[in-house]
């Protein structure tokens, strides 16, 4: 390898977080490899170099011990521990894939046995009240399903399925490719039988021999009470059909919770602001605060200060895992009257003239007051 500069951070190369799981690392590498594979990326002279870099990064991060060494000591630590990446010795990129993904593991789907179906994702939106009570929503999505006409085998019913002539039933062909490492022989999936080794003498007219076809599905999905924005619900087996004999993929329902301008959600708690006219804050009184289901009476004690919080227990969101419901925190937004009339101005003037130090004294220290004033400003 002729690279002279310091090797890049393998996490950065694969584009994964430092706490990425084994699965995530494998997935990231597989995606990169697909993109950079010289067979598909002949136009980019740097693809080969980038591919090697990705393979090196993967070799470090896929080995728990090596990864731990790298995490603690970096590339230096790996070198002094005797590890030197050496992909020139592999001979072919096809071999690389075999090494990483097991025999026959071409990145283009060459594998033994029928493939299971892919997952499908569909998005739904609920409002905050639905998120609090739970809701049943209908989702509609396109998914591939088994063709009923041919029962998934791709042949018109009553017609034979024959051994593929092109590959002699192997499902694979040998292909000679020119690579940066020289000529190499690679096995590729037979395009006539798509790897089955068998083809229908008369392809099914419903699915044109594919055994599967896309159909719009609708499904009622229960969104559980307490769901948060961005969470997803997995419905196993509701994704695309697999090849004959293989399981279906899953359906992922991505839930977004519409913003409700009256509330801010903080875990299971809800926060709302209540406008309190300054005189009422001074005298005390009852006001209606917004709740999820409507309104609730809130007793505002006399002498209430801006930013004080009155907690309505159990009026927040339910917990997804069950257990205690969250609270509704009502923040006192004391409003100083504006645009006073002549009469109001005079009334407040008279009040102002009577105020004594006793009226203005609080139980808080100067420091606590400052802190609270700053907090209110930030809110
Ligand atoms: Zn069919
Ligand atoms: Zn074939």
Short mmCIF file of C-alpha atoms in Angstrom, two decimals, residues 3-369:
data_model
loop_
_atom_site.label_atom_id
_atom_site.label_comp_id
_atom_site.label_asym_id
_atom_site.label_seq_id
_atom_site.Cartn_x
_atom_site.Cartn_y
_atom_site.Cartn_z
CA UNK A 3 -0.49 5.70 1.04
CA UNK A 4 1.96 7.80 2.96
CA UNK A 5 -0.32 10.09 4.94
CA UNK A 6 -1.67 9.10 8.34
CA UNK A 7 -4.56 6.68 7.96
CA UNK A 8 -7.98 8.21 8.57
CA UNK A 9 -10.13 7.44 11.56
CA UNK A 10 -11.95 4.19 10.72
CA UNK A 11 -15.18 5.47 12.27
CA UNK A 12 -15.00 8.46 9.97
CA UNK A 13 -14.21 6.28 6.96
CA UNK A 14 -17.28 4.14 7.54
CA UNK A 15 -19.37 7.09 8.68
CA UNK A 16 -20.50 5.46 11.95
CA UNK A 17 -20.71 6.68 15.52
CA UNK A 18 -18.04 5.62 17.97
CA UNK A 19 -20.57 3.46 19.82
CA UNK A 20 -21.86 1.82 16.64
CA UNK A 21 -22.91 -1.81 17.02
CA UNK A 22 -21.35 -4.68 15.11
CA UNK A 23 -24.42 -4.75 12.89
CA UNK A 24 -24.21 -1.03 12.11
CA UNK A 25 -20.55 -1.33 11.22
CA UNK A 26 -21.18 -4.25 8.95
CA UNK A 27 -24.07 -2.46 7.31
CA UNK A 28 -22.06 0.72 6.76
CA UNK A 29 -19.21 -1.22 5.21
CA UNK A 30 -21.51 -3.23 2.99
CA UNK A 31 -23.13 -0.04 1.69
CA UNK A 32 -19.77 1.60 1.05
CA UNK A 33 -18.42 -1.50 -0.60
CA UNK A 34 -21.35 -1.62 -2.95
CA UNK A 35 -20.75 1.96 -3.89
CA UNK A 36 -16.99 1.66 -4.35
CA UNK A 37 -16.71 -1.80 -5.82
CA UNK A 38 -14.45 -1.46 -8.89
CA UNK A 39 -16.90 -3.44 -10.99
CA UNK A 40 -19.56 -0.80 -10.55
CA UNK A 41 -17.32 2.17 -10.17
CA UNK A 42 -14.86 1.83 -13.02
CA UNK A 43 -15.12 5.54 -13.85
CA UNK A 44 -13.70 6.67 -10.51
CA UNK A 45 -9.94 6.05 -10.41
CA UNK A 46 -9.97 6.61 -6.66
CA UNK A 47 -12.63 4.02 -5.99
CA UNK A 48 -10.13 1.24 -5.54
CA UNK A 49 -8.10 3.23 -3.03
CA UNK A 50 -11.24 4.25 -1.18
CA UNK A 51 -12.44 0.69 -1.20
CA UNK A 52 -9.23 -0.50 0.40
CA UNK A 53 -9.50 2.23 2.99
CA UNK A 54 -13.04 1.13 3.82
CA UNK A 55 -11.96 -2.50 4.00
CA UNK A 56 -9.15 -1.59 6.39
CA UNK A 57 -11.50 0.42 8.55
CA UNK A 58 -13.88 -2.50 8.60
CA UNK A 59 -11.14 -4.94 9.51
CA UNK A 60 -10.23 -2.81 12.51
CA UNK A 61 -13.74 -2.13 13.74
CA UNK A 62 -15.15 -5.60 13.14
CA UNK A 63 -12.63 -7.20 15.47
CA UNK A 64 -13.49 -6.45 19.10
CA UNK A 65 -9.92 -6.61 20.30
CA UNK A 66 -8.53 -4.49 17.48
CA UNK A 67 -11.32 -2.00 17.90
CA UNK A 68 -10.60 -1.67 21.61
CA UNK A 69 -6.91 -1.15 20.89
CA UNK A 70 -7.74 1.50 18.33
CA UNK A 71 -10.19 3.22 20.70
CA UNK A 72 -7.51 3.51 23.36
CA UNK A 73 -4.30 4.03 21.43
CA UNK A 74 -5.26 4.89 17.84
CA UNK A 75 -3.44 3.68 14.74
CA UNK A 76 -0.16 3.92 16.62
CA UNK A 77 -1.38 1.32 19.10
CA UNK A 78 -2.40 -1.07 16.34
CA UNK A 79 0.97 -0.81 14.66
CA UNK A 80 2.92 -1.34 17.86
CA UNK A 81 0.67 -4.30 18.62
CA UNK A 82 1.88 -5.89 15.38
CA UNK A 83 -1.22 -5.27 13.30
CA UNK A 84 -0.65 -4.12 9.75
CA UNK A 85 -3.51 -4.02 7.30
CA UNK A 86 -2.59 -5.81 4.14
CA UNK A 87 -5.18 -6.00 1.49
CA UNK A 88 -2.75 -6.39 -1.36
CA UNK A 89 -2.43 -9.99 -0.32
CA UNK A 90 -6.07 -10.76 -0.90
CA UNK A 91 -5.80 -11.10 -4.64
CA UNK A 92 -9.28 -10.10 -5.58
CA UNK A 93 -12.06 -8.01 -4.32
CA UNK A 94 -14.38 -10.95 -4.76
CA UNK A 95 -12.23 -12.80 -2.24
CA UNK A 96 -12.52 -9.84 0.08
CA UNK A 97 -16.25 -10.19 0.09
CA UNK A 98 -15.99 -13.88 0.69
CA UNK A 99 -13.77 -13.16 3.65
CA UNK A 100 -16.04 -10.56 5.12
CA UNK A 101 -19.45 -11.89 4.35
CA UNK A 102 -18.94 -15.61 4.09
CA UNK A 103 -18.65 -17.82 1.03
CA UNK A 104 -20.30 -16.67 -2.16
CA UNK A 105 -20.94 -13.33 -0.57
CA UNK A 106 -20.89 -11.08 -3.58
CA UNK A 107 -22.27 -7.67 -2.66
CA UNK A 108 -24.82 -8.06 -5.43
CA UNK A 109 -26.91 -10.72 -3.86
CA UNK A 110 -25.12 -13.95 -4.71
CA UNK A 111 -25.95 -16.34 -1.89
CA UNK A 112 -27.29 -19.76 -1.34
CA UNK A 113 -30.94 -20.24 -0.58
CA UNK A 114 -33.96 -18.01 -1.08
CA UNK A 115 -33.71 -14.44 0.19
CA UNK A 116 -36.10 -13.16 2.79
CA UNK A 117 -38.21 -10.13 1.98
CA UNK A 118 -37.06 -6.59 2.50
CA UNK A 119 -38.47 -4.30 5.15
CA UNK A 120 -40.89 -1.52 4.30
CA UNK A 121 -41.18 1.81 6.08
CA UNK A 122 -44.28 3.95 6.21
CA UNK A 123 -44.80 7.26 8.03
CA UNK A 124 -47.83 8.29 10.06
CA UNK A 125 -48.60 11.45 11.95
CA UNK A 126 -50.70 11.71 15.10
CA UNK A 127 -51.56 14.70 17.25
CA UNK A 128 -50.53 15.06 20.86
CA UNK A 129 -53.90 13.93 22.23
CA UNK A 130 -53.72 10.76 20.11
CA UNK A 131 -50.20 10.20 21.37
CA UNK A 132 -51.57 10.51 24.91
CA UNK A 133 -54.58 8.24 24.50
CA UNK A 134 -53.24 5.87 21.88
CA UNK A 135 -54.82 5.66 18.45
CA UNK A 136 -55.64 3.26 15.70
CA UNK A 137 -54.43 4.58 12.36
CA UNK A 138 -54.69 3.15 8.89
CA UNK A 139 -51.51 2.91 6.87
CA UNK A 140 -51.31 2.20 3.19
CA UNK A 141 -48.16 1.08 1.40
CA UNK A 142 -46.88 -0.84 -1.59
CA UNK A 143 -45.41 -4.21 -0.79
CA UNK A 144 -44.38 -7.12 -2.89
CA UNK A 145 -46.36 -10.24 -2.13
CA UNK A 146 -46.36 -13.80 -3.32
CA UNK A 147 -48.20 -14.29 -6.61
CA UNK A 148 -51.26 -16.41 -5.81
CA UNK A 149 -51.71 -17.47 -9.42
CA UNK A 150 -48.47 -19.45 -9.56
CA UNK A 151 -48.08 -19.84 -5.78
CA UNK A 152 -44.78 -18.07 -6.07
CA UNK A 153 -42.95 -20.50 -8.32
CA UNK A 154 -43.21 -18.30 -11.41
CA UNK A 155 -44.66 -20.95 -13.71
CA UNK A 156 -48.08 -20.90 -15.32
CA UNK A 157 -50.05 -23.53 -13.36
CA UNK A 158 -49.80 -26.97 -14.95
CA UNK A 159 -46.62 -26.17 -16.88
CA UNK A 160 -43.26 -27.71 -15.99
CA UNK A 161 -40.28 -26.05 -14.38
CA UNK A 162 -37.09 -27.06 -16.11
CA UNK A 163 -33.40 -27.00 -15.39
CA UNK A 164 -31.87 -23.74 -16.57
CA UNK A 165 -30.00 -24.26 -19.82
CA UNK A 166 -27.79 -21.24 -19.43
CA UNK A 167 -26.11 -22.37 -16.20
CA UNK A 168 -26.91 -26.06 -16.30
CA UNK A 169 -28.80 -25.75 -13.03
CA UNK A 170 -25.96 -24.27 -11.01
CA UNK A 171 -27.55 -20.87 -10.73
CA UNK A 172 -24.11 -19.35 -11.20
CA UNK A 173 -21.82 -18.53 -14.09
CA UNK A 174 -18.12 -17.90 -14.21
CA UNK A 175 -17.19 -14.43 -15.25
CA UNK A 176 -13.72 -13.21 -16.06
CA UNK A 177 -13.16 -9.65 -14.95
CA UNK A 178 -10.23 -7.34 -15.30
CA UNK A 179 -9.45 -5.80 -11.93
CA UNK A 180 -6.68 -3.61 -10.60
CA UNK A 181 -5.16 -6.84 -9.31
CA UNK A 182 -5.09 -8.51 -12.69
CA UNK A 183 -7.53 -10.88 -14.35
CA UNK A 184 -9.74 -12.82 -12.07
CA UNK A 185 -12.50 -15.36 -12.31
CA UNK A 186 -15.59 -14.67 -10.38
CA UNK A 187 -18.86 -16.46 -9.93
CA UNK A 188 -21.90 -14.41 -10.86
CA UNK A 189 -25.59 -15.14 -10.58
CA UNK A 190 -27.11 -16.58 -13.74
CA UNK A 191 -29.32 -13.92 -15.27
CA UNK A 192 -31.63 -16.45 -16.89
CA UNK A 193 -32.79 -18.18 -13.71
CA UNK A 194 -31.70 -15.52 -11.18
CA UNK A 195 -29.72 -18.12 -9.29
CA UNK A 196 -32.49 -20.70 -8.94
CA UNK A 197 -31.00 -23.11 -11.46
CA UNK A 198 -34.52 -23.72 -12.70
CA UNK A 199 -36.79 -21.78 -15.01
CA UNK A 200 -40.45 -22.00 -15.88
CA UNK A 201 -41.13 -23.41 -19.34
CA UNK A 202 -44.07 -21.01 -19.52
CA UNK A 203 -43.75 -18.05 -17.14
CA UNK A 204 -46.79 -17.14 -15.06
CA UNK A 205 -48.76 -14.47 -16.90
CA UNK A 206 -49.80 -12.71 -13.68
CA UNK A 207 -46.31 -11.98 -12.39
CA UNK A 208 -44.33 -12.56 -15.59
CA UNK A 209 -42.47 -15.40 -13.95
CA UNK A 210 -41.18 -13.46 -10.97
CA UNK A 211 -43.36 -15.30 -8.46
CA UNK A 212 -44.07 -12.03 -6.67
CA UNK A 213 -45.86 -8.81 -7.47
CA UNK A 214 -46.40 -5.46 -5.86
CA UNK A 215 -49.75 -4.69 -4.30
CA UNK A 216 -51.04 -1.79 -2.25
CA UNK A 217 -51.73 -2.96 1.28
CA UNK A 218 -53.70 -1.26 3.99
CA UNK A 219 -53.32 -2.11 7.62
CA UNK A 220 -54.73 -0.84 10.88
CA UNK A 221 -51.93 0.00 13.25
CA UNK A 222 -52.30 0.58 16.97
CA UNK A 223 -50.18 3.50 18.06
CA UNK A 224 -49.61 2.94 21.78
CA UNK A 225 -50.42 5.64 24.34
CA UNK A 226 -47.28 7.51 25.32
CA UNK A 227 -45.50 7.27 21.97
CA UNK A 228 -42.98 10.02 21.31
CA UNK A 229 -42.12 11.82 18.10
CA UNK A 230 -39.69 9.83 15.96
CA UNK A 231 -40.37 6.44 17.50
CA UNK A 232 -41.15 3.51 15.26
CA UNK A 233 -43.40 0.51 15.53
CA UNK A 234 -42.27 -2.77 13.99
CA UNK A 235 -44.86 -5.11 12.54
CA UNK A 236 -43.10 -8.32 11.89
CA UNK A 237 -43.91 -10.11 8.64
CA UNK A 238 -45.80 -7.22 7.04
CA UNK A 239 -42.97 -6.15 4.70
CA UNK A 240 -42.13 -7.45 1.25
CA UNK A 241 -42.61 -11.13 0.56
CA UNK A 242 -39.41 -13.14 0.38
CA UNK A 243 -38.47 -15.56 -2.34
CA UNK A 244 -40.43 -18.81 -2.27
CA UNK A 245 -39.75 -20.53 1.04
CA UNK A 246 -38.24 -17.47 2.75
CA UNK A 247 -39.91 -15.23 5.32
CA UNK A 248 -41.42 -11.81 4.69
CA UNK A 249 -39.69 -8.60 5.72
CA UNK A 250 -41.05 -6.32 8.42
CA UNK A 251 -43.08 -3.15 8.29
CA UNK A 252 -41.75 -0.17 10.17
CA UNK A 253 -44.26 2.52 11.04
CA UNK A 254 -42.42 5.77 11.72
CA UNK A 255 -44.55 7.88 14.01
CA UNK A 256 -44.33 11.63 14.13
CA UNK A 257 -46.26 13.53 16.76
CA UNK A 258 -47.59 16.85 15.49
CA UNK A 259 -46.56 19.85 17.57
CA UNK A 260 -49.22 21.30 19.81
CA UNK A 261 -48.60 25.00 20.29
CA UNK A 262 -50.07 24.92 23.79
CA UNK A 263 -47.60 22.38 25.15
CA UNK A 264 -43.94 21.55 25.30
CA UNK A 265 -43.28 17.89 25.98
CA UNK A 266 -40.46 16.90 28.27
CA UNK A 267 -40.38 13.15 28.62
CA UNK A 268 -43.71 12.29 30.16
CA UNK A 269 -44.32 15.80 31.47
CA UNK A 270 -46.11 18.54 29.60
CA UNK A 271 -45.36 22.20 30.14
CA UNK A 272 -47.79 24.99 29.40
CA UNK A 273 -47.78 28.73 30.04
CA UNK A 274 -50.64 30.48 31.79
CA UNK A 275 -51.09 34.24 31.36
CA UNK A 276 -51.71 35.75 34.80
CA UNK A 277 -52.63 39.47 34.95
CA UNK A 278 -50.29 41.18 37.41
CA UNK A 279 -53.12 42.28 39.79
CA UNK A 280 -54.45 38.72 39.92
CA UNK A 281 -50.95 37.43 40.63
CA UNK A 282 -50.83 39.87 43.55
CA UNK A 283 -54.32 39.12 44.88
CA UNK A 284 -54.61 35.42 44.01
CA UNK A 285 -57.51 33.84 42.12
CA UNK A 286 -58.69 31.03 39.90
CA UNK A 287 -57.76 30.71 36.21
CA UNK A 288 -58.34 28.08 33.56
CA UNK A 289 -55.19 26.41 32.22
CA UNK A 290 -55.03 24.35 29.03
CA UNK A 291 -54.90 20.59 29.54
CA UNK A 292 -54.73 17.81 26.97
CA UNK A 293 -58.44 17.10 27.25
CA UNK A 294 -59.62 20.72 27.62
CA UNK A 295 -59.02 23.03 30.55
CA UNK A 296 -58.58 22.73 34.30
CA UNK A 297 -59.04 25.27 37.08
CA UNK A 298 -55.77 26.41 38.62
CA UNK A 299 -55.64 28.17 41.96
CA UNK A 300 -53.14 30.98 41.61
CA UNK A 301 -51.95 31.87 45.11
CA UNK A 302 -51.62 35.54 46.07
CA UNK A 303 -48.14 36.90 45.63
CA UNK A 304 -47.41 34.63 42.66
CA UNK A 305 -44.19 35.63 40.90
CA UNK A 306 -43.36 35.33 37.18
CA UNK A 307 -42.01 31.92 36.26
CA UNK A 308 -43.44 30.11 39.26
CA UNK A 309 -44.78 26.67 38.43
CA UNK A 310 -47.97 24.99 39.54
CA UNK A 311 -47.90 21.25 38.96
CA UNK A 312 -51.03 19.34 38.04
CA UNK A 313 -50.15 15.78 38.99
CA UNK A 314 -50.92 13.05 36.48
CA UNK A 315 -52.14 15.44 33.78
CA UNK A 316 -49.15 14.82 31.51
CA UNK A 317 -48.45 11.99 29.09
CA UNK A 318 -48.77 8.32 29.96
CA UNK A 319 -45.61 6.27 30.08
CA UNK A 320 -45.02 3.87 27.18
CA UNK A 321 -43.77 1.29 29.61
CA UNK A 322 -46.78 1.72 31.85
CA UNK A 323 -46.58 3.11 35.35
CA UNK A 324 -47.11 6.62 36.60
CA UNK A 325 -48.42 9.27 34.24
CA UNK A 326 -46.44 12.46 33.79
CA UNK A 327 -47.44 15.85 35.20
CA UNK A 328 -48.64 19.06 33.63
CA UNK A 329 -46.40 21.92 34.72
CA UNK A 330 -48.18 25.25 34.46
CA UNK A 331 -45.72 28.13 34.26
CA UNK A 332 -47.06 31.44 35.59
CA UNK A 333 -46.60 34.02 32.88
CA UNK A 334 -47.34 37.17 34.87
CA UNK A 335 -48.41 39.83 32.40
CA UNK A 336 -47.80 43.48 33.25
CA UNK A 337 -50.69 45.52 31.76
CA UNK A 338 -49.79 47.62 28.71
CA UNK A 339 -51.46 50.61 27.02
CA UNK A 340 -53.09 51.89 30.18
CA UNK A 341 -56.04 54.25 30.11
CA UNK A 342 -55.88 57.47 32.08
CA UNK A 343 -57.93 55.92 34.88
CA UNK A 344 -55.84 52.74 35.07
CA UNK A 345 -52.68 54.79 35.10
CA UNK A 346 -54.00 56.75 38.04
CA UNK A 347 -55.05 53.60 39.93
CA UNK A 348 -51.66 52.00 39.52
CA UNK A 349 -50.01 55.27 40.42
CA UNK A 350 -51.92 55.29 43.68
CA UNK A 351 -50.97 51.68 44.35
CA UNK A 352 -47.33 52.45 43.60
CA UNK A 353 -47.36 55.35 46.07
CA UNK A 354 -48.52 53.06 48.86
CA UNK A 355 -46.01 50.25 48.31
CA UNK A 356 -43.63 49.67 51.19
CA UNK A 357 -40.47 47.67 51.51
CA UNK A 358 -42.56 44.99 53.18
CA UNK A 359 -44.62 44.60 49.97
CA UNK A 360 -41.54 44.06 47.85
CA UNK A 361 -39.56 41.80 50.15
CA UNK A 362 -39.21 38.21 49.03
CA UNK A 363 -37.86 35.18 50.82
CA UNK A 364 -35.21 34.74 48.17
CA UNK A 365 -31.61 35.85 48.38
CA UNK A 366 -30.29 38.30 45.83
CA UNK A 367 -28.43 35.48 44.15
CA UNK A 368 -31.54 33.30 43.84
CA UNK A 369 -33.46 36.26 42.43
#
